[in-house]
Coordinates of C-alpha atoms in Angstrom, one line a residue:
M293 CA -2.7 -29.1 3.2
I294 CA -0.9 -26.6 5.5
N295 CA -2.4 -26.1 8.9
T296 CA -3.8 -22.8 9.6
T297 CA -6.0 -23.8 12.4
V298 CA -4.1 -22.0 15.1
K299 CA -6.0 -18.7 15.6
F300 CA -5.2 -15.7 17.9
T301 CA -7.9 -13.8 19.6
P302 CA -6.9 -10.1 18.9
R303 CA -6.7 -7.8 21.8
Q304 CA -7.0 -4.8 19.6
T305 CA -5.3 -5.6 16.0
L306 CA -5.4 -3.3 13.2
I307 CA -4.2 -4.6 9.7
I308 CA -3.5 -1.7 7.3
A309 CA -4.0 -2.9 3.8
G310 CA -3.4 -0.9 0.6
M311 CA -1.6 -1.1 -2.7
H312 CA 1.9 0.4 -2.9
R313 CA 2.0 4.2 -3.3
S314 CA -1.5 4.5 -2.0
G315 CA -0.7 6.7 1.0
T316 CA -0.2 3.9 3.6
S317 CA 3.1 5.1 4.7
L318 CA 1.5 8.6 5.3
I319 CA -1.7 7.4 7.2
T320 CA 0.5 5.0 9.2
N321 CA 2.8 7.8 10.1
W322 CA -0.3 9.6 11.4
L323 CA -1.7 6.4 13.5
N324 CA 2.0 6.3 14.9
R325 CA 1.8 9.9 16.0
C326 CA -1.6 9.1 17.7
G327 CA 0.1 6.5 19.8
L328 CA -0.7 3.3 18.0
Q329 CA 2.1 0.7 18.3
I330 CA 3.1 -0.2 14.5
G331 CA 6.2 -2.1 15.2
E332 CA 9.4 -2.4 17.0
R333 CA 11.6 -2.0 13.9
L334 CA 10.4 -0.1 11.0
C335 CA 11.7 0.3 7.6
G336 CA 13.5 3.6 7.0
S337 CA 13.3 6.2 4.3
G338 CA 13.8 5.6 0.7
T339 CA 13.1 7.0 -2.8
G340 CA 9.3 8.4 -2.8
N341 CA 9.1 8.2 1.0
V342 CA 11.7 10.3 2.6
D343 CA 9.8 10.4 5.8
G344 CA 9.9 6.6 6.1
H345 CA 7.9 3.8 5.1
F346 CA 6.6 2.8 8.6
E347 CA 6.6 -0.8 7.6
D348 CA 7.2 -3.4 10.5
L349 CA 10.3 -5.3 9.4
E350 CA 9.0 -8.4 11.1
F351 CA 6.2 -8.7 8.7
L352 CA 8.2 -7.1 5.6
K353 CA 10.9 -9.7 6.1
L354 CA 8.3 -12.6 6.1
H355 CA 6.5 -11.4 3.2
E356 CA 9.6 -11.1 1.0
E357 CA 10.8 -14.7 2.2
I358 CA 7.4 -16.0 0.9
L359 CA 7.7 -14.2 -2.4
D360 CA 11.4 -15.3 -2.9
R361 CA 10.1 -19.0 -2.1
N362 CA 7.7 -18.5 -4.8
S363 CA 10.2 -17.2 -7.3
L364 CA 8.6 -13.6 -7.3
E365 CA 10.0 -10.2 -6.9
V366 CA 10.3 -9.4 -3.3
S367 CA 9.1 -5.9 -3.9
G368 CA 5.5 -7.6 -4.1
L369 CA 4.8 -5.8 -7.5
T370 CA 3.4 -9.0 -9.1
D371 CA -0.1 -9.9 -10.6
T372 CA 0.3 -13.4 -9.4
R373 CA -2.5 -14.8 -7.3
D374 CA -2.5 -17.7 -5.1
I375 CA 0.9 -17.6 -3.6
E376 CA 1.8 -20.4 -1.6
V377 CA 2.9 -19.7 2.0
P378 CA 5.5 -22.4 3.0
L379 CA 5.1 -24.1 6.3
Y380 CA 8.2 -22.6 7.9
Q381 CA 7.2 -19.0 7.0
L382 CA 3.4 -19.7 8.3
E383 CA 5.0 -20.9 11.6
K384 CA 7.2 -17.5 11.7
M385 CA 3.8 -15.6 11.0
K386 CA 2.2 -17.5 13.9
A387 CA 5.2 -16.7 16.3
V388 CA 5.4 -13.1 15.2
I389 CA 1.6 -12.6 15.9
G390 CA 1.7 -14.5 19.2
I391 CA 4.6 -12.3 20.6
K392 CA 2.9 -9.2 19.7
Q393 CA -0.4 -10.4 21.2
Q394 CA 1.5 -10.9 24.5
L395 CA 3.1 -7.7 24.5
Y396 CA 0.5 -5.2 23.3
D397 CA -3.2 -4.4 24.3
Q398 CA -3.3 -2.9 20.8
W399 CA -1.1 -2.9 17.9
A400 CA -1.2 -2.7 14.2
W401 CA 1.3 -3.2 11.1
K402 CA 1.5 -2.0 7.6
D403 CA 3.2 -3.5 4.4
P404 CA 1.5 -3.4 1.1
R405 CA 2.7 -7.0 0.5
T406 CA 0.1 -8.0 3.3
C407 CA -2.6 -7.6 0.5
L408 CA -1.1 -10.7 -1.2
F409 CA -1.7 -12.9 2.1
L410 CA -5.0 -11.5 3.4
D411 CA -6.8 -15.1 3.3
T412 CA -3.8 -16.3 5.4
Y413 CA -4.0 -13.5 8.1
A414 CA -8.0 -13.8 8.1
K415 CA -7.4 -17.4 9.5
L416 CA -4.8 -16.4 12.0
L417 CA -6.4 -13.2 13.2
P418 CA -10.2 -13.7 12.8
G419 CA -11.1 -10.8 14.9
A420 CA -8.7 -8.2 13.6
R421 CA -10.1 -4.8 12.3
Y422 CA -9.0 -3.8 8.7
L423 CA -8.0 -0.2 7.9
V424 CA -8.0 -0.1 4.1
V425 CA -6.3 2.7 2.2
L426 CA -7.5 3.3 -1.2
R427 CA -6.2 5.3 -4.1
N428 CA -7.0 5.4 -7.9
Y429 CA -5.2 3.5 -10.2
Q430 CA -4.0 6.5 -12.5
S431 CA -2.4 8.0 -9.3
V432 CA -0.9 4.8 -8.0
V433 CA 0.7 3.8 -11.4
S434 CA 1.9 7.3 -12.2
S435 CA 3.8 7.5 -8.8
L436 CA 5.3 3.9 -9.2
L437 CA 6.6 5.0 -12.7
R438 CA 8.0 8.3 -11.5
R439 CA 9.6 6.6 -8.6
D440 CA 11.3 3.9 -10.5
F441 CA 12.4 6.3 -13.3
V442 CA 14.5 8.2 -10.6
S443 CA 17.3 5.4 -10.8
V444 CA 17.4 5.9 -14.5
D445 CA 17.5 9.8 -14.2
Q446 CA 20.1 9.8 -11.4
K447 CA 22.5 7.6 -13.5
Y448 CA 22.6 10.3 -16.3
M449 CA 22.6 13.2 -13.9
A450 CA 25.8 12.0 -12.3
R451 CA 27.7 12.3 -15.7
K452 CA 29.6 15.3 -16.8
Y453 CA 27.9 18.7 -17.5
I454 CA 27.3 18.3 -21.2
Q455 CA 26.0 14.8 -21.0
R456 CA 23.7 16.2 -18.3
Q457 CA 22.4 18.6 -20.7
V458 CA 21.9 16.3 -23.5
W459 CA 20.0 14.1 -21.3
T460 CA 17.7 16.6 -19.6
H461 CA 16.9 18.5 -22.9
F462 CA 16.9 15.7 -25.5
R463 CA 17.2 12.2 -24.3
R464 CA 15.1 12.3 -21.1
P465 CA 11.7 13.1 -22.5
R466 CA 11.9 10.3 -25.0
R467 CA 13.5 7.7 -22.5
L468 CA 10.6 8.7 -19.9
K469 CA 8.0 8.1 -22.5
A470 CA 9.5 4.7 -23.4
F471 CA 9.8 3.7 -19.7
Y472 CA 6.0 4.6 -19.3
H473 CA 5.2 2.4 -22.4
D474 CA 7.3 -0.5 -20.9
H475 CA 5.9 -0.5 -17.4
A476 CA 2.5 1.3 -17.1
E477 CA 0.4 -1.9 -18.1
S478 CA 2.4 -4.1 -15.8
Y479 CA 1.7 -1.8 -12.9
L480 CA -1.9 -1.5 -13.7
K481 CA -2.3 -5.3 -13.5
V482 CA -0.6 -5.2 -10.0
W483 CA -3.0 -2.6 -8.8
I484 CA -5.8 -4.7 -10.1
N485 CA -4.4 -7.9 -8.1
Y486 CA -3.9 -6.0 -5.0
N487 CA -7.3 -4.3 -5.2
E488 CA -9.2 -7.4 -6.2
A489 CA -7.7 -9.1 -3.0
I490 CA -9.0 -6.3 -1.0
L491 CA -12.5 -6.5 -2.3
K492 CA -12.6 -10.2 -1.9
M493 CA -11.7 -9.5 1.8
L494 CA -14.0 -6.8 2.3
K495 CA -17.0 -9.0 0.8
K496 CA -16.5 -11.5 3.7
L497 CA -16.1 -9.0 6.4
K498 CA -18.9 -7.6 8.5
P499 CA -19.3 -3.9 8.0
D500 CA -18.3 -2.9 11.5
D501 CA -14.9 -4.8 10.9
Y502 CA -13.3 -2.5 8.2
L503 CA -12.9 1.1 7.4
V504 CA -12.0 2.2 3.8
I505 CA -10.6 5.6 3.4
N506 CA -8.0 7.7 1.4
Y507 CA -5.7 10.4 2.6
S508 CA -7.6 13.3 1.0
Q509 CA -10.4 12.2 3.2
L510 CA -8.0 12.5 6.3
L511 CA -7.1 16.0 5.0
E512 CA -10.7 17.1 4.9
N513 CA -11.9 15.5 8.3
D514 CA -9.3 13.6 10.2
S515 CA -11.4 13.8 13.2
E516 CA -14.1 11.7 12.0
V517 CA -11.7 8.8 11.2
F518 CA -10.0 9.4 14.5
S519 CA -13.4 9.2 16.3
F520 CA -14.2 5.9 14.4
L521 CA -11.1 4.2 15.5
T522 CA -11.3 5.4 19.3
G523 CA -15.2 5.1 19.4
K524 CA -16.3 2.4 17.3
W525 CA -13.3 0.2 17.6
K526 CA -12.2 1.3 21.0
F527 CA -8.4 2.0 20.2
A528 CA -6.9 4.1 22.9
L529 CA -5.2 6.9 21.0
N530 CA -4.2 10.7 21.3
Y531 CA -5.4 13.0 18.5
F532 CA -2.6 14.2 16.3
D533 CA -3.6 16.7 13.5
F534 CA -3.1 14.8 10.0
K535 CA -2.0 17.9 8.3
D536 CA 1.1 17.9 10.7
V537 CA 2.3 14.7 9.0
Y538 CA 0.9 15.5 5.3
K539 CA 3.3 17.1 2.7
Q540 CA 1.6 18.1 -0.5
E541 CA 4.8 17.9 -2.5
L542 CA 5.1 14.2 -1.7
M543 CA 1.9 13.4 -3.3
N544 CA 2.2 13.7 -7.0
K545 CA -0.8 14.3 -9.1
A546 CA -1.8 11.5 -11.6
D547 CA -0.8 11.4 -15.2
D548 CA -3.3 9.9 -17.8
I549 CA -1.8 6.4 -18.2
S550 CA -4.2 5.2 -20.8
E551 CA -2.1 5.9 -23.9
F552 CA 0.6 3.5 -22.4
V553 CA -1.8 0.6 -21.7
T554 CA -2.2 -1.4 -24.8
D555 CA -5.0 -3.8 -23.3
K556 CA -7.8 -1.4 -23.0
T557 CA -9.9 -3.9 -21.1
L558 CA -7.5 -3.5 -18.1
L559 CA -8.6 0.2 -17.8
I560 CA -12.3 -0.8 -17.9
K561 CA -11.6 -3.4 -15.4
A562 CA -9.6 -0.9 -13.0
T563 CA -12.4 1.7 -13.3
Y564 CA -15.1 -0.9 -12.4
L565 CA -12.9 -2.2 -9.6
L566 CA -12.3 1.4 -8.2
K567 CA -16.0 2.2 -8.2
R568 CA -16.8 -1.2 -6.3
L569 CA -14.2 -0.4 -3.7
G570 CA -15.5 3.1 -3.4
S571 CA -18.7 2.0 -2.6
Y572 CA -17.5 0.4 0.7
M573 CA -16.3 4.1 1.7
R574 CA -18.5 5.4 4.4
G575 CA -20.5 8.6 3.4
S576 CA -18.5 8.5 0.1
E577 CA -20.5 7.4 -2.9
S578 CA -18.4 9.1 -5.6
F579 CA -14.9 8.1 -4.6
P580 CA -13.2 8.3 -7.9
G581 CA -13.9 12.1 -8.2
R582 CA -12.7 13.0 -4.7
E583 CA -8.9 12.6 -5.3
E584 CA -6.6 14.0 -7.8

Protein backbone atom coordinates (compact mmCIF):
# COMPACT_ATOMS: atom_id res chain seq x y z
CA MET A 1 0.00 0.00 0.00
CA ILE A 2 1.29 3.45 -0.89
CA ASN A 3 2.07 5.64 2.10
CA THR A 4 0.11 8.89 2.07
CA THR A 5 0.62 9.65 5.74
CA VAL A 6 2.77 12.71 5.05
CA LYS A 7 0.37 15.62 5.48
CA PHE A 8 0.87 19.31 4.96
CA THR A 9 -0.89 21.91 7.05
CA PRO A 10 -2.18 24.38 4.46
CA ARG A 11 -1.30 27.99 5.03
CA GLN A 12 -4.15 29.12 2.79
CA THR A 13 -4.60 26.53 0.06
CA LEU A 14 -7.43 26.56 -2.46
CA ILE A 15 -8.11 23.57 -4.70
CA ILE A 16 -10.17 24.58 -7.74
CA ALA A 17 -12.11 21.52 -8.87
CA GLY A 18 -14.40 21.14 -11.85
CA MET A 19 -15.00 19.13 -15.00
CA HIS A 20 -13.37 20.17 -18.27
CA ARG A 21 -15.28 22.96 -20.07
CA SER A 22 -17.02 24.04 -16.89
CA GLY A 23 -15.59 27.54 -16.70
CA THR A 24 -12.66 26.66 -14.43
CA SER A 25 -10.22 28.58 -16.64
CA LEU A 26 -12.43 31.64 -16.62
CA ILE A 27 -12.86 31.61 -12.84
CA THR A 28 -9.18 30.90 -12.20
CA ASN A 29 -8.30 33.83 -14.45
CA TRP A 30 -10.56 36.00 -12.28
CA LEU A 31 -8.92 34.76 -9.07
CA ASN A 32 -5.51 35.45 -10.57
CA ARG A 33 -6.62 39.01 -11.37
CA CYS A 34 -7.73 39.30 -7.75
CA GLY A 35 -4.14 38.53 -6.71
CA LEU A 36 -4.25 34.82 -5.88
CA GLN A 37 -1.09 32.82 -6.63
CA ILE A 38 -2.18 30.08 -9.07
CA GLY A 39 1.20 28.79 -10.24
CA GLU A 40 4.63 29.87 -11.43
CA ARG A 41 4.23 28.37 -14.91
CA LEU A 42 0.79 28.22 -16.50
CA CYS A 43 -0.57 26.33 -19.47
CA GLY A 44 -1.08 28.71 -22.37
CA SER A 45 -3.97 29.24 -24.74
CA GLY A 46 -5.46 26.61 -27.02
CA THR A 47 -8.55 25.64 -28.96
CA GLY A 48 -11.54 26.78 -26.94
CA ASN A 49 -9.41 28.71 -24.43
CA VAL A 50 -7.94 31.63 -26.34
CA ASP A 51 -7.23 33.56 -23.13
CA GLY A 52 -5.32 30.66 -21.58
CA HIS A 53 -6.10 27.60 -19.48
CA PHE A 54 -4.55 28.99 -16.25
CA GLU A 55 -3.46 25.50 -15.25
CA ASP A 56 -0.40 25.06 -13.03
CA LEU A 57 2.01 23.08 -15.21
CA GLU A 58 3.54 21.36 -12.16
CA PHE A 59 0.24 19.68 -11.34
CA LEU A 60 -0.80 19.29 -14.98
CA LYS A 61 2.34 17.34 -15.89
CA LEU A 62 2.06 15.21 -12.76
CA HIS A 63 -1.52 14.29 -13.58
CA GLU A 64 -0.58 13.47 -17.17
CA GLU A 65 2.21 11.20 -15.92
CA ILE A 66 -0.16 9.33 -13.63
CA LEU A 67 -2.75 8.89 -16.37
CA ASP A 68 -0.08 7.68 -18.79
CA ARG A 69 1.21 5.17 -16.22
CA ASN A 70 -2.36 3.86 -15.99
CA SER A 71 -2.57 3.57 -19.81
CA LEU A 72 -5.23 6.28 -19.94
CA GLU A 73 -5.58 9.35 -22.15
CA VAL A 74 -3.49 12.16 -20.67
CA SER A 75 -6.35 14.55 -21.42
CA GLY A 76 -8.10 13.05 -18.42
CA LEU A 77 -11.27 12.51 -20.45
CA THR A 78 -11.93 9.12 -18.92
CA ASP A 79 -14.70 7.46 -16.98
CA THR A 80 -12.19 5.17 -15.26
CA ARG A 81 -12.26 5.23 -11.47
CA ASP A 82 -9.74 4.24 -8.80
CA ILE A 83 -6.72 5.38 -10.79
CA GLU A 84 -3.52 4.22 -9.13
CA VAL A 85 -1.07 6.94 -8.12
CA PRO A 86 2.40 5.37 -8.46
CA LEU A 87 4.85 5.95 -5.61
CA TYR A 88 7.18 8.07 -7.76
CA GLN A 89 4.41 10.49 -8.76
CA LEU A 90 3.06 10.55 -5.20
CA GLU A 91 6.46 11.69 -3.94
CA LYS A 92 6.54 14.35 -6.63
CA MET A 93 3.11 15.54 -5.46
CA LYS A 94 4.44 15.85 -1.93
CA ALA A 95 7.50 17.74 -3.16
CA VAL A 96 5.50 20.23 -5.24
CA ILE A 97 3.08 20.87 -2.38
CA GLY A 98 5.92 21.22 0.11
CA ILE A 99 7.72 23.82 -1.98
CA LYS A 100 4.57 25.87 -2.52
CA GLN A 101 3.82 25.77 1.20
CA GLN A 102 7.26 27.21 1.89
CA LEU A 103 7.02 29.91 -0.77
CA TYR A 104 3.48 31.23 -0.37
CA ASP A 105 1.19 32.23 2.47
CA GLN A 106 -1.75 31.56 0.14
CA TRP A 107 -1.90 29.67 -3.12
CA ALA A 108 -4.19 27.69 -5.39
CA TRP A 109 -4.13 25.50 -8.44
CA LYS A 110 -6.51 24.49 -11.18
CA ASP A 111 -6.45 21.49 -13.46
CA PRO A 112 -9.67 19.59 -14.22
CA ARG A 113 -7.76 16.30 -13.87
CA THR A 114 -7.46 17.11 -10.17
CA CYS A 115 -10.98 15.67 -9.83
CA LEU A 116 -9.54 12.24 -10.59
CA PHE A 117 -7.19 12.44 -7.59
CA LEU A 118 -9.28 14.17 -4.94
CA ASP A 119 -8.87 11.32 -2.46
CA THR A 120 -5.08 11.61 -2.66
CA TYR A 121 -5.09 15.38 -2.24
CA ALA A 122 -7.50 15.12 0.69
CA LYS A 123 -4.89 13.02 2.49
CA LEU A 124 -1.99 15.31 1.59
CA LEU A 125 -3.84 18.59 2.24
CA PRO A 126 -6.48 17.83 4.91
CA GLY A 127 -7.11 21.51 5.66
CA ALA A 128 -7.43 22.80 2.11
CA ARG A 129 -10.47 24.73 0.91
CA TYR A 130 -12.32 23.64 -2.22
CA LEU A 131 -13.80 25.93 -4.84
CA VAL A 132 -16.01 23.65 -6.94
CA VAL A 133 -17.04 24.92 -10.36
CA LEU A 134 -20.24 23.29 -11.57
CA ARG A 135 -21.75 23.37 -15.04
CA ASN A 136 -24.62 21.31 -16.39
CA TYR A 137 -23.84 18.25 -18.50
CA GLN A 138 -25.63 19.52 -21.64
CA SER A 139 -23.36 22.58 -21.77
CA VAL A 140 -20.18 20.67 -20.96
CA VAL A 141 -20.72 17.86 -23.47
CA SER A 142 -21.75 20.35 -26.17
CA SER A 143 -18.61 22.38 -25.53
CA LEU A 144 -16.36 19.32 -25.70
CA LEU A 145 -17.97 18.19 -28.95
CA ARG A 146 -17.61 21.61 -30.57
CA ARG A 147 -14.02 21.99 -29.44
CA ASP A 148 -12.95 18.58 -30.72
CA PHE A 149 -14.76 18.98 -34.02
CA VAL A 150 -12.68 22.08 -34.74
CA SER A 151 -9.71 19.93 -35.81
CA VAL A 152 -11.90 18.08 -38.32
CA ASP A 153 -13.31 21.36 -39.59
CA GLN A 154 -9.88 22.96 -39.96
CA LYS A 155 -8.59 20.06 -42.03
CA TYR A 156 -11.28 20.57 -44.67
CA MET A 157 -11.24 24.36 -44.52
CA ALA A 158 -7.52 24.26 -45.40
CA ARG A 159 -8.32 22.71 -48.79
CA LYS A 160 -9.06 24.41 -52.12
CA TYR A 161 -12.09 26.66 -52.66
CA ILE A 162 -14.43 24.12 -54.27
CA GLN A 163 -13.60 21.48 -51.65
CA ARG A 164 -14.28 24.02 -48.91
CA GLN A 165 -17.67 24.83 -50.41
CA VAL A 166 -18.61 21.16 -50.67
CA TRP A 167 -17.55 20.64 -47.07
CA THR A 168 -19.35 23.70 -45.72
CA HIS A 169 -22.67 23.22 -47.49
CA PHE A 170 -22.99 19.46 -47.88
CA ARG A 171 -20.56 17.25 -45.98
CA ARG A 172 -20.02 19.25 -42.78
CA PRO A 173 -23.59 19.01 -41.36
CA ARG A 174 -23.63 15.23 -41.84
CA ARG A 175 -20.15 14.76 -40.42
CA LEU A 176 -20.97 16.95 -37.41
CA LYS A 177 -24.05 14.87 -36.61
CA ALA A 178 -22.05 11.66 -36.95
CA PHE A 179 -19.36 13.10 -34.68
CA TYR A 180 -21.98 13.87 -32.03
CA HIS A 181 -23.34 10.32 -32.30
CA ASP A 182 -19.84 8.87 -31.91
CA HIS A 183 -18.70 10.94 -28.91
CA ALA A 184 -21.62 12.44 -26.94
CA GLU A 185 -22.26 9.38 -24.80
CA SER A 186 -18.61 8.85 -23.88
CA TYR A 187 -18.26 12.52 -22.88
CA LEU A 188 -21.40 12.26 -20.78
CA LYS A 189 -19.83 9.31 -18.95
CA VAL A 190 -16.77 11.46 -18.27
CA TRP A 191 -18.95 14.27 -16.88
CA ILE A 192 -20.65 11.77 -14.59
CA ASN A 193 -17.30 10.33 -13.45
CA TYR A 194 -15.82 13.72 -12.58
CA ASN A 195 -18.90 15.01 -10.82
CA GLU A 196 -19.45 11.81 -8.87
CA ALA A 197 -15.89 12.23 -7.57
CA ILE A 198 -16.73 15.81 -6.58
CA LEU A 199 -19.95 14.74 -4.85
CA LYS A 200 -18.08 12.03 -2.95
CA MET A 201 -15.62 14.65 -1.73
CA LEU A 202 -18.31 17.16 -0.74
CA LYS A 203 -20.03 14.56 1.41
CA LYS A 204 -16.85 14.21 3.46
CA LEU A 205 -16.13 17.92 3.88
CA LYS A 206 -17.44 20.32 6.46
CA PRO A 207 -19.75 22.96 4.93
CA ASP A 208 -17.25 25.73 5.71
CA ASP A 209 -14.52 24.01 3.69
CA TYR A 210 -16.13 24.21 0.25
CA LEU A 211 -17.91 26.64 -2.02
CA VAL A 212 -19.83 25.42 -5.08
CA ILE A 213 -20.32 28.02 -7.79
CA ASN A 214 -20.85 28.45 -11.51
CA TYR A 215 -19.77 31.29 -13.77
CA SER A 216 -23.29 32.70 -14.24
CA GLN A 217 -23.44 33.15 -10.46
CA LEU A 218 -20.32 35.32 -10.69
CA LEU A 219 -21.86 37.35 -13.48
CA GLU A 220 -24.80 38.13 -11.25
CA ASN A 221 -22.94 38.76 -8.02
CA ASP A 222 -19.17 38.26 -7.98
CA SER A 223 -18.89 40.43 -4.87
CA GLU A 224 -20.72 37.79 -2.84
CA VAL A 225 -18.20 35.11 -3.81
CA PHE A 226 -15.32 37.54 -3.29
CA SER A 227 -16.62 38.35 0.20
CA PHE A 228 -16.81 34.65 1.04
CA LEU A 229 -13.20 34.09 -0.06
CA THR A 230 -11.88 37.09 1.85
CA GLY A 231 -14.24 37.08 4.81
CA LYS A 232 -14.96 33.43 5.54
CA TRP A 233 -11.71 31.94 4.28
CA LYS A 234 -9.47 34.96 4.96
CA PHE A 235 -7.73 35.04 1.59
CA ALA A 236 -5.97 38.37 1.05
CA LEU A 237 -7.31 39.46 -2.33
CA ASN A 238 -8.04 42.65 -4.25
CA TYR A 239 -11.45 42.89 -5.87
CA PHE A 240 -11.50 42.64 -9.67
CA ASP A 241 -14.75 42.85 -11.61
CA PHE A 242 -15.58 39.42 -13.04
CA LYS A 243 -17.28 41.04 -16.04
CA ASP A 244 -13.86 42.33 -17.12
CA VAL A 245 -12.60 38.77 -17.74
CA TYR A 246 -15.87 37.26 -18.97
CA LYS A 247 -16.44 36.96 -22.72
CA GLN A 248 -19.90 35.87 -23.75
CA GLU A 249 -18.74 34.64 -27.14
CA LEU A 250 -16.50 32.03 -25.49
CA MET A 251 -19.33 30.46 -23.49
CA ASN A 252 -21.45 28.61 -26.02
CA LYS A 253 -25.02 27.65 -25.28
CA ALA A 254 -25.95 24.03 -24.81
CA ASP A 255 -27.17 21.71 -27.52
CA ASP A 256 -29.69 19.01 -26.67
CA ILE A 257 -27.45 15.94 -26.60
CA SER A 258 -30.16 13.48 -25.59
CA GLU A 259 -30.76 12.19 -29.13
CA PHE A 260 -27.09 11.23 -29.40
CA VAL A 261 -27.02 9.23 -26.16
CA THR A 262 -28.05 5.61 -26.70
CA ASP A 263 -28.12 4.63 -23.03
CA LYS A 264 -30.90 6.88 -21.71
CA THR A 265 -30.20 5.83 -18.12
CA LEU A 266 -27.06 7.98 -18.35
CA LEU A 267 -29.24 11.06 -18.89
CA ILE A 268 -31.32 10.18 -15.84
CA LYS A 269 -28.17 9.61 -13.80
CA ALA A 270 -26.61 12.89 -14.92
CA THR A 271 -29.80 14.86 -14.19
CA TYR A 272 -30.01 13.41 -10.69
CA LEU A 273 -26.31 14.05 -10.07
CA LEU A 274 -26.65 17.66 -11.23
CA LYS A 275 -29.53 18.18 -8.83
CA ARG A 276 -27.55 16.67 -5.94
CA LEU A 277 -24.55 18.88 -6.64
CA GLY A 278 -26.75 21.92 -7.12
CA SER A 279 -28.08 21.43 -3.59
CA TYR A 280 -24.57 22.19 -2.29
CA MET A 281 -24.64 25.66 -3.82
CA ARG A 282 -25.31 28.29 -1.19
CA GLY A 283 -28.53 30.14 -1.84
CA SER A 284 -29.41 28.18 -4.97
CA GLU A 285 -31.96 25.40 -4.70
CA SER A 286 -32.72 25.31 -8.42
CA PHE A 287 -29.29 25.29 -9.99
CA PRO A 288 -30.16 23.40 -13.21
CA GLY A 289 -32.40 26.25 -14.31
CA ARG A 290 -29.86 28.97 -13.63
CA GLU A 291 -27.61 28.37 -16.59
CA GLU A 292 -28.01 28.09 -20.34
